[in-house]
Short mmCIF file of C-alpha atoms in Angstrom, two decimals:
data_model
loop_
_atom_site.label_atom_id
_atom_site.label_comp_id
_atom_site.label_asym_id
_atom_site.label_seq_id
_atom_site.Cartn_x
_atom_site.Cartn_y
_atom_site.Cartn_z
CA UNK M 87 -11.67 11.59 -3.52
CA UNK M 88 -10.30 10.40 -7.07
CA UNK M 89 -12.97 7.84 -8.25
CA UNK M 90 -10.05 5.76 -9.31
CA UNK M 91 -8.36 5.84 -6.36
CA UNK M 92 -10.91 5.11 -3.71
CA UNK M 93 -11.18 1.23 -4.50
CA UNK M 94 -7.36 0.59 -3.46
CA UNK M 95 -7.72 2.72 -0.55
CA UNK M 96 -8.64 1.04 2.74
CA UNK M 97 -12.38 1.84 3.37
CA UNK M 98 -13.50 4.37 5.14
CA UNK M 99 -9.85 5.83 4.77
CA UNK M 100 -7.97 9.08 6.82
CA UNK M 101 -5.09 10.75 5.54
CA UNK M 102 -2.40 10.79 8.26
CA UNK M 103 0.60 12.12 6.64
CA UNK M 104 1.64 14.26 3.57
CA UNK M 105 5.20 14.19 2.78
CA UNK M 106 6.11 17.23 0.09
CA UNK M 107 9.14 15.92 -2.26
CA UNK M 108 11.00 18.47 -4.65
CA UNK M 109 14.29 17.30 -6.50
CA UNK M 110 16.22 20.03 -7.71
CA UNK M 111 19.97 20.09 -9.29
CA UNK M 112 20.51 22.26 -5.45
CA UNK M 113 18.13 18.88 -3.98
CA UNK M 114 19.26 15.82 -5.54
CA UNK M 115 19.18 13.04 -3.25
CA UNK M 116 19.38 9.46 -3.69
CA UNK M 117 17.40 7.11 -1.21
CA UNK M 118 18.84 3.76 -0.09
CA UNK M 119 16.78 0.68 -0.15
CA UNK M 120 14.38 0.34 2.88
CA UNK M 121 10.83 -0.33 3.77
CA UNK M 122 9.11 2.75 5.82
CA UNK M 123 8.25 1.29 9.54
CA UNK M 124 7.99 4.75 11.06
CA UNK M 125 4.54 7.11 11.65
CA UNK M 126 3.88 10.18 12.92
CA UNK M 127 1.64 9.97 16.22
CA UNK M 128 0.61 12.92 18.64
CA UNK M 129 2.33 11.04 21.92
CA UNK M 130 3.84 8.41 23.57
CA UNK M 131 1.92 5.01 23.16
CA UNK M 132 2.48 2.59 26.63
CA UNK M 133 0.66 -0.77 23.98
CA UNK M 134 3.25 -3.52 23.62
CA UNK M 135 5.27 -3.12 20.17
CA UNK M 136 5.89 0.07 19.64
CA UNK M 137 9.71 1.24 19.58
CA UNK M 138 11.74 2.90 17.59
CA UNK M 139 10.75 6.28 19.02
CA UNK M 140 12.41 9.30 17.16
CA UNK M 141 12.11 12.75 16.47
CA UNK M 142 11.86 14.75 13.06
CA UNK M 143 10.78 17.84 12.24
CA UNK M 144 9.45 18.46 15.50
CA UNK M 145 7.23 15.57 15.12
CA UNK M 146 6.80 12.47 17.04
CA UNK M 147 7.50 8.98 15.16
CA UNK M 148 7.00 5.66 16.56
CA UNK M 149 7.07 1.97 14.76
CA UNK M 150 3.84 0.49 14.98
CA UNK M 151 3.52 -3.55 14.78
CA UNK M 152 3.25 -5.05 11.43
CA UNK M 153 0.55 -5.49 12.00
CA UNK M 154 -0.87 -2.06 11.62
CA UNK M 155 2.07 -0.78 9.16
CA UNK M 156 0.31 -3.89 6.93
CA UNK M 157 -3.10 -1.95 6.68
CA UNK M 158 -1.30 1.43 5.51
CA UNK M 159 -1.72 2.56 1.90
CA UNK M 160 1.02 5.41 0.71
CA UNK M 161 -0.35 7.21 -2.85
CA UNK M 162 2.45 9.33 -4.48
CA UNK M 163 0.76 11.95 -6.86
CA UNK M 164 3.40 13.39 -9.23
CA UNK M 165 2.79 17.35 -9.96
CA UNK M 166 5.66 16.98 -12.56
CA UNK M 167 7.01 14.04 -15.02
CA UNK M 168 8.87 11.80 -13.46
CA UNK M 169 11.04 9.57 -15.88
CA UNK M 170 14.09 7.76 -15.51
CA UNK M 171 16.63 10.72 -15.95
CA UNK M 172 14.50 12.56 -12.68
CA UNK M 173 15.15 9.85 -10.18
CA UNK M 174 12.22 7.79 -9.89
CA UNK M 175 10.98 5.72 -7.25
CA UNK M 176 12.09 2.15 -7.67
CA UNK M 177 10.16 -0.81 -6.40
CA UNK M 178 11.34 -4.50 -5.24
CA UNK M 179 7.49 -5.81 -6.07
CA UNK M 180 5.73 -7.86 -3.68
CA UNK M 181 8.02 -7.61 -0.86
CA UNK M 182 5.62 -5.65 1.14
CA UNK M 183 4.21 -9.22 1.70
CA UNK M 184 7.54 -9.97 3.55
CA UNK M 185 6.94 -8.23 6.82
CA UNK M 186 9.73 -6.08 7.99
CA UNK M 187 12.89 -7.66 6.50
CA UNK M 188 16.13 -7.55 8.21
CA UNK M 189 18.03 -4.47 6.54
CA UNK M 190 21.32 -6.07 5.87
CA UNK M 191 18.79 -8.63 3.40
CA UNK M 192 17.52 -5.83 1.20
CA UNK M 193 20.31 -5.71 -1.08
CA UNK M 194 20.11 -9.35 -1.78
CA UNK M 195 16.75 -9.70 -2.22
CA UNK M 196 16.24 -6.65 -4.57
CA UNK M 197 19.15 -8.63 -6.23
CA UNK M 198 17.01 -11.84 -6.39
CA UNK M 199 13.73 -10.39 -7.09
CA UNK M 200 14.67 -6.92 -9.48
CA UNK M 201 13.31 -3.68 -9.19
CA UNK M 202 11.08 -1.50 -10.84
CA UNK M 203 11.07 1.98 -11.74
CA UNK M 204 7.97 3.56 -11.06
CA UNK M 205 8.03 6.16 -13.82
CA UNK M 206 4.18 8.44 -14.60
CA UNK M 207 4.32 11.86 -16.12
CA UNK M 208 2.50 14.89 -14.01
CA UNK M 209 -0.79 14.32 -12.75
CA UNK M 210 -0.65 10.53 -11.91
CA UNK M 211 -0.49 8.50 -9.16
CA UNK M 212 1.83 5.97 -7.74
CA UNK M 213 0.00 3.55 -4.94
CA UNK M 214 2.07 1.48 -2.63
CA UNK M 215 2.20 -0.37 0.56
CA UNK M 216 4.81 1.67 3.09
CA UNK M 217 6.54 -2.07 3.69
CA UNK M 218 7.32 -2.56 -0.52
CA UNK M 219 10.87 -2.72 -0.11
CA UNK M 220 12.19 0.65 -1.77
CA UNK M 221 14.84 3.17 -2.77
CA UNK M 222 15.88 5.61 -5.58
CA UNK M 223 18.23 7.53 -7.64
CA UNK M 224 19.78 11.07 -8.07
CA UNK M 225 18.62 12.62 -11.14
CA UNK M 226 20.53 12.48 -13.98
CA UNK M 227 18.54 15.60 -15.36
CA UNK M 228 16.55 17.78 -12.89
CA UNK M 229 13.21 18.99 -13.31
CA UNK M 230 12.41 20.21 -10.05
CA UNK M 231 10.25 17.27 -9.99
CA UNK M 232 7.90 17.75 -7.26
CA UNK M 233 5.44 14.76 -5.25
CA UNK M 234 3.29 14.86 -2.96
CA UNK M 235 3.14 11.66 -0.92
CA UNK M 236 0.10 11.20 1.22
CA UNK M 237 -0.30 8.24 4.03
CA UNK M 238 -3.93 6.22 4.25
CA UNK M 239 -5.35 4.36 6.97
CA UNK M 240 -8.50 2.59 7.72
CA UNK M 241 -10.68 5.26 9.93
CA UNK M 242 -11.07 2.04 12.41
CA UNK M 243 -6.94 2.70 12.64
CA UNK M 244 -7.21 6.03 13.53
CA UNK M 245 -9.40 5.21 16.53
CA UNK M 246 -6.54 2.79 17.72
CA UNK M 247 -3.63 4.63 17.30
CA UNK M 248 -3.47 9.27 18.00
CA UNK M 249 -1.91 9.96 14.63
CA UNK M 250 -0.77 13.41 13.96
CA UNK M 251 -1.07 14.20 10.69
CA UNK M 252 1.68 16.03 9.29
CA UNK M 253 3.25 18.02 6.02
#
């Protein structure tokens, strides 16, 4: 692990998902604002609080209490630049703090609060929470810029809950 990284990761950490991102002028997608409440898990969980059961990608996804989306850490490394004109994530800071907030509320509060654009050229890292309220743009000018975006939680976690880790 990245010396620099392993102090905001939760100790004793396990990567649970990896999440491969390419924008291309074919690919160019724009994400609404939204928190992520959903993980991937191996099968159905009967412990109170989890709903929102879906399928994607032939994978299982459930949402976990807060409580355990609160301990997740998401780190977005950037294989190419990614600048304004490439549609870069954008940020409504400290709202991971919030719990999950009621959808129809995001617009207002990013309104309220601003947002930042998390802009890095290749070979750095973006580290969030998955409940930072979040969204972002087509690119103006494609690069085919590519991120991987890896999912941490504490090994203690892992015990808890049967993740399946996915790409």
């Amino acid at each position: 692990m990245n010396a620099q990284l392993a102090p905001l990761l939760p100790i004793n950490t396990v990567a649970i998902q990896c999440t491969y991102f390419k924008k291309t002028a074919e690919k160019n997608w724009l994400v609404a604002l939204h928190q992520d409440l959903s993980i991937p898990v191996r099968h159905h969980l009967s412990a109170k609080g989890f709903s929102g059961w879906s399928h994607k990608q032939n994978m299982l996804f459930v949402q976990p209490p807060i409580q355990y989306m609160e301990q997740l850490v998401a780190v977005r490394v950037h294989i190419d630049d990614c600048l304004h004109e490439h549609g870069p994530l954008k940020v409504v800071a400290g709202t991971h703090r919030d719990g999950k907030i009621a959808e129809a509320d995001l617009p207002r509060i990013r309104d309220q609060i601003g947002e930042q654009e998390c802009t890095v050229v290749k070979r750095d890292a973006v580290i969030m929470r998955p409940l930072i309220v979040h969204s972002s743009s087509k690119a103006i000018q494609t690069n085919g810029r590519r991120v991987l975006h890896f999912l941490f939680a504490p090994a203690t976690l892992a015990e808890t809950i049967p993740f399946e880790f996915c790409v």
